[in-house]
């Protein structure tokens, strides 16, 4: 029996296998008007194809809890009922195919209001449906980026409320997994890292203060999310600053991640989705197959929190080994699922497990 194709249980939810789809922004929603942030036929086809292909859990792209929380004006949102209604079509289809639908709840913070990557990815202003971002501290992401507004205490409370309401809407939309996006230099991660958080109030300074916002967001989500359904948290295990001896900038570390994982567990998080980077520009990262797996492995070894590994996991036997050796409880695939929506079916065949194939496609088995 393949470890990769063993079901995995989180609370009462049984996910049919350990091949999961990582959130990947599509930059394909309307930027303004009544359809702003609403899932389109593109999003349906994109997510449905991976369910048809046998993926066990499909997570949406970073889905903004507020208009100003979008990475780009063309991102998905979950701040109104029109967005809820559009998502129901997707979640209904995924569940009918035996795939668990999950949503990543996000706020981009200082990295908001940018163009799609194929349009350069730079900041956009009001003439291109943009806005001034917000952040823990008034520090631009990089040269040429706007200085964000520093969130006030009231503004922080408002964002926490937005996460709560977004989770409530996500449940109404049919999602069974909620993931808080605390990685890649977006707002929650900005609060966590001393590189981006220079506040002197209760949300800045030492670890406990910098972690306060993340824990309040998780608390708000868990408050409205059913006890029998799981909440995930995506983390950048490191800013890749202290790992580079020549880089004198202070950032978030793997030690910090292990410490936070223990607190997240106590706040009701069921699994840590372990990625890295994205918070500081100009960072040197040595990548390679499975280069982020050791971060997930350490969290799993030092806490009782389940983990998912991500990052250049491309081959079935590579993924199988990660799970079989207990380095992670699941793998999240990104680009590889863009290349091959049926990766899970192909991997199941290669590993000797029975692929999950729709009746309409049985002639191809």
CSV table of C-alpha atoms in Angstrom, one decimal:
chain,number,residue,atom,x,y,z
A,1,UNK,CA,0.0,0.0,0.0
A,2,UNK,CA,1.3,3.4,-1.0
A,3,UNK,CA,1.7,5.9,2.0
A,4,UNK,CA,1.0,8.7,-0.4
A,5,UNK,CA,-2.4,7.3,-1.2
A,6,UNK,CA,-3.5,6.5,2.3
A,7,UNK,CA,-6.4,8.6,3.5
A,8,UNK,CA,-5.6,11.3,6.0
A,9,UNK,CA,-8.0,12.4,8.8
A,10,UNK,CA,-8.1,15.9,10.3
A,11,UNK,CA,-10.8,16.1,12.9
A,12,UNK,CA,-13.8,14.5,11.3
A,13,UNK,CA,-12.7,15.2,7.7
A,14,UNK,CA,-11.2,12.3,5.7
A,15,UNK,CA,-9.0,13.5,2.8
A,16,UNK,CA,-8.7,10.6,0.3
A,17,UNK,CA,-5.0,10.9,-0.3
A,18,UNK,CA,-1.9,12.9,0.6
A,19,UNK,CA,-1.5,14.6,-2.8
A,20,UNK,CA,-2.8,18.2,-2.3
A,21,UNK,CA,-2.9,21.2,-4.5
A,22,UNK,CA,-1.1,24.3,-3.2
A,23,UNK,CA,-2.8,27.7,-3.6
A,24,UNK,CA,-1.7,29.4,-6.8
A,25,UNK,CA,-3.0,32.9,-7.8
A,26,UNK,CA,-4.6,33.1,-11.2
A,27,UNK,CA,-5.0,36.9,-11.5
A,28,UNK,CA,-8.2,36.3,-13.5
A,29,UNK,CA,-11.1,37.9,-11.6
A,30,UNK,CA,-12.8,41.2,-12.5
A,31,UNK,CA,-10.9,44.0,-10.7
A,32,UNK,CA,-13.9,46.3,-10.1
A,33,UNK,CA,-17.7,46.5,-10.1
A,34,UNK,CA,-20.2,43.9,-8.8
A,35,UNK,CA,-18.1,41.0,-10.1
A,36,UNK,CA,-14.9,42.1,-8.4
A,37,UNK,CA,-13.2,39.1,-6.8
A,38,UNK,CA,-15.8,36.7,-8.1
A,39,UNK,CA,-14.7,33.3,-9.3
A,40,UNK,CA,-15.1,32.9,-13.1
A,41,UNK,CA,-15.3,30.0,-15.5
A,42,UNK,CA,-11.5,30.1,-15.6
A,43,UNK,CA,-11.3,29.4,-11.8
A,44,UNK,CA,-13.9,26.6,-12.1
A,45,UNK,CA,-12.0,24.9,-14.9
A,46,UNK,CA,-8.7,25.3,-13.2
A,47,UNK,CA,-9.8,23.8,-9.8
A,48,UNK,CA,-12.2,21.2,-11.3
A,49,UNK,CA,-9.4,19.8,-13.5
A,50,UNK,CA,-7.3,18.9,-10.5
A,51,UNK,CA,-10.3,17.2,-8.8
A,52,UNK,CA,-10.9,15.2,-12.0
A,53,UNK,CA,-7.2,14.3,-11.9
A,54,UNK,CA,-7.5,12.7,-8.4
A,55,UNK,CA,-6.0,15.4,-6.1
A,56,UNK,CA,-7.1,14.8,-2.6
A,57,UNK,CA,-7.4,18.4,-1.3
A,58,UNK,CA,-7.6,21.4,-3.6
A,59,UNK,CA,-6.9,24.8,-2.0
A,60,UNK,CA,-7.9,28.0,-3.8
A,61,UNK,CA,-5.5,30.8,-4.5
A,62,UNK,CA,-4.9,33.4,-1.8
A,63,UNK,CA,-8.5,34.7,-1.4
A,64,UNK,CA,-8.7,38.2,0.0
A,65,UNK,CA,-10.7,38.8,3.1
A,66,UNK,CA,-11.1,42.5,2.0
A,67,UNK,CA,-10.7,44.4,-1.2
A,68,UNK,CA,-7.5,46.1,0.0
A,69,UNK,CA,-6.1,42.7,0.9
A,70,UNK,CA,-5.8,41.5,-2.7
A,71,UNK,CA,-2.4,40.9,-4.1
A,72,UNK,CA,-3.6,42.3,-7.4
A,73,UNK,CA,-7.0,43.9,-8.4
A,74,UNK,CA,-7.7,40.7,-10.4
A,75,UNK,CA,-7.5,38.3,-7.3
A,76,UNK,CA,-10.3,36.4,-5.8
A,77,UNK,CA,-12.1,37.6,-2.7
A,78,UNK,CA,-14.5,36.3,-0.1
A,79,UNK,CA,-15.9,39.5,1.3
A,80,UNK,CA,-19.4,39.5,-0.2
A,81,UNK,CA,-22.3,37.2,-1.1
A,82,UNK,CA,-21.7,37.3,-4.8
A,83,UNK,CA,-18.3,35.7,-4.2
A,84,UNK,CA,-19.9,33.1,-2.0
A,85,UNK,CA,-22.5,32.1,-4.7
A,86,UNK,CA,-19.8,31.7,-7.3
A,87,UNK,CA,-17.7,29.5,-5.1
A,88,UNK,CA,-20.6,27.1,-4.4
A,89,UNK,CA,-20.5,25.9,-8.0
A,90,UNK,CA,-16.8,25.0,-7.5
A,91,UNK,CA,-17.1,23.4,-4.1
A,92,UNK,CA,-20.1,21.3,-5.2
A,93,UNK,CA,-18.2,19.9,-8.1
A,94,UNK,CA,-15.1,19.2,-6.1
A,95,UNK,CA,-17.0,17.3,-3.5
A,96,UNK,CA,-18.9,15.3,-6.1
A,97,UNK,CA,-15.6,14.1,-7.4
A,98,UNK,CA,-14.4,13.0,-4.0
A,99,UNK,CA,-12.0,15.9,-3.6
A,100,UNK,CA,-12.0,18.1,-0.4
A,101,UNK,CA,-12.4,21.8,-1.2
A,102,UNK,CA,-10.2,24.2,0.8
A,103,UNK,CA,-9.9,28.0,0.8
A,104,UNK,CA,-6.8,30.0,1.7
A,105,UNK,CA,-7.8,33.2,3.5
A,106,UNK,CA,-5.4,36.0,2.9
A,107,UNK,CA,-4.5,39.7,3.2
A,108,UNK,CA,-1.5,40.9,1.2
A,109,UNK,CA,-0.6,43.8,3.4
A,110,UNK,CA,2.3,45.8,2.0
A,111,UNK,CA,2.5,43.5,-1.1
A,112,UNK,CA,-1.0,44.4,-2.2
A,113,UNK,CA,-2.0,46.4,-5.3
A,114,UNK,CA,0.3,44.9,-7.9
A,115,UNK,CA,-0.1,43.9,-11.5
A,116,UNK,CA,-0.3,40.3,-12.7
A,117,UNK,CA,3.1,38.7,-13.2
A,118,UNK,CA,2.7,38.7,-17.0
A,119,UNK,CA,2.1,42.4,-16.8
A,120,UNK,CA,5.3,43.0,-14.9
A,121,UNK,CA,4.1,42.5,-11.3
A,122,UNK,CA,4.9,46.0,-10.3
A,123,UNK,CA,2.7,48.3,-8.1
A,124,UNK,CA,-0.4,49.7,-9.7
A,125,UNK,CA,-2.2,53.0,-8.8
A,126,UNK,CA,-5.8,54.2,-9.0
A,127,UNK,CA,-5.6,54.5,-12.8
A,128,UNK,CA,-5.2,50.7,-12.9
A,129,UNK,CA,-7.7,50.0,-10.1
A,130,UNK,CA,-5.0,50.1,-7.4
A,131,UNK,CA,-4.9,51.5,-3.9
A,132,UNK,CA,-2.4,52.3,-1.1
A,133,UNK,CA,-1.5,49.1,0.9
A,134,UNK,CA,-1.5,48.7,4.6
A,135,UNK,CA,1.1,47.0,6.8
A,136,UNK,CA,2.3,46.6,10.4
A,137,UNK,CA,4.9,49.3,9.8
A,138,UNK,CA,5.3,52.0,7.0
A,139,UNK,CA,8.1,50.1,5.2
A,140,UNK,CA,7.8,49.5,1.4
A,141,UNK,CA,8.5,46.0,0.1
A,142,UNK,CA,11.3,47.2,-2.2
A,143,UNK,CA,12.6,50.2,-4.1
A,144,UNK,CA,9.9,51.7,-6.2
A,145,UNK,CA,7.1,50.2,-4.1
A,146,UNK,CA,4.7,52.5,-2.2
A,147,UNK,CA,5.1,53.2,1.5
A,148,UNK,CA,2.1,51.4,3.1
A,149,UNK,CA,-0.1,53.0,5.7
A,150,UNK,CA,0.7,51.7,9.2
A,151,UNK,CA,-2.3,49.9,10.6
A,152,UNK,CA,-3.8,51.5,13.8
A,153,UNK,CA,-5.0,49.4,16.6
A,154,UNK,CA,-8.6,49.9,15.3
A,155,UNK,CA,-7.4,48.9,11.8
A,156,UNK,CA,-5.9,45.7,13.2
A,157,UNK,CA,-9.1,44.8,14.9
A,158,UNK,CA,-11.0,45.4,11.7
A,159,UNK,CA,-8.7,43.1,9.7
A,160,UNK,CA,-9.2,40.4,12.4
A,161,UNK,CA,-13.0,40.8,12.0
A,162,UNK,CA,-12.6,40.5,8.2
A,163,UNK,CA,-10.9,37.2,8.6
A,164,UNK,CA,-13.8,36.0,10.9
A,165,UNK,CA,-16.4,37.1,8.4
A,166,UNK,CA,-14.5,35.6,5.5
A,167,UNK,CA,-14.3,32.3,7.3
A,168,UNK,CA,-18.1,32.4,7.9
A,169,UNK,CA,-18.7,33.1,4.2
A,170,UNK,CA,-16.3,30.4,3.2
A,171,UNK,CA,-18.2,27.8,5.2
A,172,UNK,CA,-21.4,29.1,3.6
A,173,UNK,CA,-19.7,28.6,0.2
A,174,UNK,CA,-19.2,24.9,0.9
A,175,UNK,CA,-15.5,24.8,1.8
A,176,UNK,CA,-14.4,22.1,4.3
A,177,UNK,CA,-10.9,23.3,5.0
A,178,UNK,CA,-9.9,26.9,5.9
A,179,UNK,CA,-6.2,27.9,5.6
A,180,UNK,CA,-4.8,31.1,7.1
A,181,UNK,CA,-2.1,32.6,4.9
A,182,UNK,CA,0.8,33.5,7.1
A,183,UNK,CA,3.5,33.0,4.6
A,184,UNK,CA,5.4,34.7,1.7
A,185,UNK,CA,5.6,38.2,3.2
A,186,UNK,CA,1.8,38.9,3.3
A,187,UNK,CA,0.2,40.7,6.2
A,188,UNK,CA,0.2,37.9,8.8
A,189,UNK,CA,3.8,37.1,8.0
A,190,UNK,CA,4.7,40.8,8.1
A,191,UNK,CA,3.5,41.0,11.7
A,192,UNK,CA,5.5,37.9,12.6
A,193,UNK,CA,8.9,38.9,11.3
A,194,UNK,CA,11.1,41.5,12.9
A,195,UNK,CA,12.3,42.5,9.4
A,196,UNK,CA,8.9,43.9,8.6
A,197,UNK,CA,7.4,44.6,12.0
A,198,UNK,CA,9.0,47.7,13.7
A,199,UNK,CA,6.0,48.5,16.0
A,200,UNK,CA,6.5,49.5,19.6
A,201,UNK,CA,3.0,48.7,20.8
A,202,UNK,CA,1.5,45.4,21.9
A,203,UNK,CA,1.8,44.0,18.3
A,204,UNK,CA,5.6,44.7,18.0
A,205,UNK,CA,8.9,44.0,19.7
A,206,UNK,CA,9.4,40.5,21.1
A,207,UNK,CA,8.1,37.2,19.7
A,208,UNK,CA,4.9,37.1,21.8
A,209,UNK,CA,3.9,40.6,20.6
A,210,UNK,CA,4.7,39.9,17.0
A,211,UNK,CA,2.8,36.6,17.1
A,212,UNK,CA,-0.3,38.3,18.6
A,213,UNK,CA,-2.0,39.3,15.3
A,214,UNK,CA,-1.5,35.8,13.8
A,215,UNK,CA,-3.0,34.1,16.9
A,216,UNK,CA,-5.9,36.6,17.0
A,217,UNK,CA,-6.6,35.8,13.3
A,218,UNK,CA,-6.6,32.1,14.0
A,219,UNK,CA,-8.8,32.6,17.0
A,220,UNK,CA,-11.3,34.6,14.9
A,221,UNK,CA,-11.4,31.9,12.1
A,222,UNK,CA,-11.7,29.1,14.6
A,223,UNK,CA,-14.5,30.9,16.4
A,224,UNK,CA,-16.8,30.5,13.4
A,225,UNK,CA,-15.3,27.4,11.8
A,226,UNK,CA,-17.0,24.1,12.9
A,227,UNK,CA,-15.3,22.1,15.6
A,228,UNK,CA,-15.4,19.0,13.3
A,229,UNK,CA,-13.6,20.7,10.4
A,230,UNK,CA,-9.9,21.6,10.2
A,231,UNK,CA,-8.0,24.9,10.1
A,232,UNK,CA,-4.6,25.0,8.4
A,233,UNK,CA,-1.9,27.7,8.6
A,234,UNK,CA,0.6,28.4,5.9
A,235,UNK,CA,4.0,29.6,7.2
A,236,UNK,CA,7.2,30.8,5.7
A,237,UNK,CA,9.5,28.8,7.9
A,238,UNK,CA,12.3,31.3,7.4
A,239,UNK,CA,12.8,34.7,5.7
A,240,UNK,CA,16.2,33.2,4.5
A,241,UNK,CA,18.1,36.1,6.2
A,242,UNK,CA,19.8,34.5,9.1
A,243,UNK,CA,20.7,31.5,6.9
A,244,UNK,CA,22.8,33.8,4.8
A,245,UNK,CA,25.8,34.8,6.9
A,246,UNK,CA,26.6,37.8,4.7
A,247,UNK,CA,23.0,39.2,5.2
A,248,UNK,CA,22.9,41.2,8.4
A,249,UNK,CA,19.1,41.8,8.3
A,250,UNK,CA,17.2,40.2,11.2
A,251,UNK,CA,14.3,38.0,10.1
A,252,UNK,CA,12.0,35.2,11.0
A,253,UNK,CA,13.7,31.9,11.6
A,254,UNK,CA,13.0,28.1,11.7
A,255,UNK,CA,13.3,28.3,15.5
A,256,UNK,CA,10.6,30.9,15.5
A,257,UNK,CA,8.4,28.6,13.3
A,258,UNK,CA,8.7,25.7,15.7
A,259,UNK,CA,7.8,27.9,18.6
A,260,UNK,CA,4.8,29.4,16.8
A,261,UNK,CA,3.7,25.9,15.7
A,262,UNK,CA,3.2,24.9,19.3
A,263,UNK,CA,1.1,28.0,19.9
A,264,UNK,CA,-0.9,27.5,16.8
A,265,UNK,CA,-1.7,23.9,17.9
A,266,UNK,CA,-3.1,25.3,21.1
A,267,UNK,CA,-5.2,27.8,19.2
A,268,UNK,CA,-6.9,25.0,17.2
A,269,UNK,CA,-4.7,24.8,14.0
A,270,UNK,CA,-4.7,21.2,12.8
A,271,UNK,CA,-1.8,21.3,10.3
A,272,UNK,CA,1.0,23.5,9.3
A,273,UNK,CA,1.6,24.1,5.6
A,274,UNK,CA,5.4,24.8,5.6
A,275,UNK,CA,6.9,27.0,2.8
A,276,UNK,CA,9.5,29.7,3.1
A,277,UNK,CA,10.7,33.1,1.9
A,278,UNK,CA,8.8,36.0,0.3
A,279,UNK,CA,9.1,38.6,3.0
A,280,UNK,CA,12.4,40.2,2.1
A,281,UNK,CA,13.6,41.1,-1.4
A,282,UNK,CA,17.1,40.3,-2.7
A,283,UNK,CA,17.5,37.1,-0.7
A,284,UNK,CA,19.7,34.3,-1.9
A,285,UNK,CA,17.9,30.9,-1.7
A,286,UNK,CA,19.6,27.7,-2.8
A,287,UNK,CA,16.8,25.6,-4.2
A,288,UNK,CA,16.7,22.0,-5.3
A,289,UNK,CA,14.3,19.0,-5.1
A,290,UNK,CA,12.4,19.1,-1.8
A,291,UNK,CA,14.6,21.9,-0.5
A,292,UNK,CA,11.9,23.0,2.0
A,293,UNK,CA,11.0,19.5,3.3
A,294,UNK,CA,13.6,19.7,6.2
A,295,UNK,CA,11.6,22.7,7.6
A,296,UNK,CA,8.4,20.7,7.7
A,297,UNK,CA,10.2,17.6,9.0
A,298,UNK,CA,11.6,19.6,12.0
A,299,UNK,CA,8.2,21.0,12.9
A,300,UNK,CA,6.7,17.6,12.8
A,301,UNK,CA,9.6,16.1,14.9
A,302,UNK,CA,9.5,18.8,17.6
A,303,UNK,CA,5.8,19.4,17.9
A,304,UNK,CA,2.7,17.2,17.8
A,305,UNK,CA,1.4,19.3,14.9
A,306,UNK,CA,0.9,17.5,11.5
A,307,UNK,CA,2.6,19.2,8.5
A,308,UNK,CA,2.5,19.4,4.8
A,309,UNK,CA,5.7,19.8,2.7
A,310,UNK,CA,5.9,22.0,-0.4
A,311,UNK,CA,8.6,23.1,-2.9
A,312,UNK,CA,10.1,21.3,-5.9
A,313,UNK,CA,8.3,18.0,-5.1
A,314,UNK,CA,7.7,16.7,-8.6
A,315,UNK,CA,8.2,12.9,-8.8
A,316,UNK,CA,5.9,10.2,-7.4
A,317,UNK,CA,8.6,8.2,-5.7
A,318,UNK,CA,10.1,11.4,-4.2
A,319,UNK,CA,6.6,12.3,-2.7
A,320,UNK,CA,6.1,8.8,-1.6
A,321,UNK,CA,9.4,8.7,0.3
A,322,UNK,CA,8.6,12.0,2.1
A,323,UNK,CA,5.3,10.7,3.5
A,324,UNK,CA,6.5,7.1,4.1
A,325,UNK,CA,9.5,8.2,6.1
A,326,UNK,CA,7.4,10.5,8.2
A,327,UNK,CA,9.0,13.7,7.1
A,328,UNK,CA,5.6,15.2,6.4
A,329,UNK,CA,2.0,14.0,6.5
A,330,UNK,CA,1.1,15.3,3.0
A,331,UNK,CA,2.7,17.0,0.0
A,332,UNK,CA,1.5,20.1,-1.7
A,333,UNK,CA,2.1,20.4,-5.4
A,334,UNK,CA,2.1,23.7,-7.3
A,335,UNK,CA,3.7,24.1,-10.6
A,336,UNK,CA,3.7,20.3,-11.2
A,337,UNK,CA,-0.1,20.3,-11.0
A,338,UNK,CA,-0.1,23.2,-13.5
A,339,UNK,CA,1.9,21.0,-15.9
A,340,UNK,CA,-0.1,17.9,-15.2
A,341,UNK,CA,-3.6,18.2,-13.7
A,342,UNK,CA,-3.8,14.4,-13.5
A,343,UNK,CA,-0.5,14.0,-11.6
A,344,UNK,CA,-2.2,12.1,-8.7
A,345,UNK,CA,-3.6,9.5,-11.1
A,346,UNK,CA,-0.3,9.0,-12.8
A,347,UNK,CA,1.5,8.8,-9.4
A,348,UNK,CA,-1.0,6.2,-8.1
A,349,UNK,CA,-0.3,4.0,-11.1
A,350,UNK,CA,3.4,4.3,-10.7
A,351,UNK,CA,3.2,3.5,-7.0
A,352,UNK,CA,0.9,0.5,-7.5
A,353,UNK,CA,-2.1,2.2,-5.8
A,354,UNK,CA,-5.5,2.3,-7.5
A,355,UNK,CA,-6.0,5.6,-9.3
A,356,UNK,CA,-9.2,7.5,-8.6
A,357,UNK,CA,-10.6,8.0,-12.1
A,358,UNK,CA,-14.1,9.4,-13.1
A,359,UNK,CA,-16.3,6.9,-14.9
A,360,UNK,CA,-16.2,9.1,-18.0
A,361,UNK,CA,-12.4,8.5,-18.2
A,362,UNK,CA,-12.2,4.8,-17.4
A,363,UNK,CA,-11.4,4.0,-21.0
A,364,UNK,CA,-8.1,5.7,-20.5
A,365,UNK,CA,-7.1,3.5,-17.6
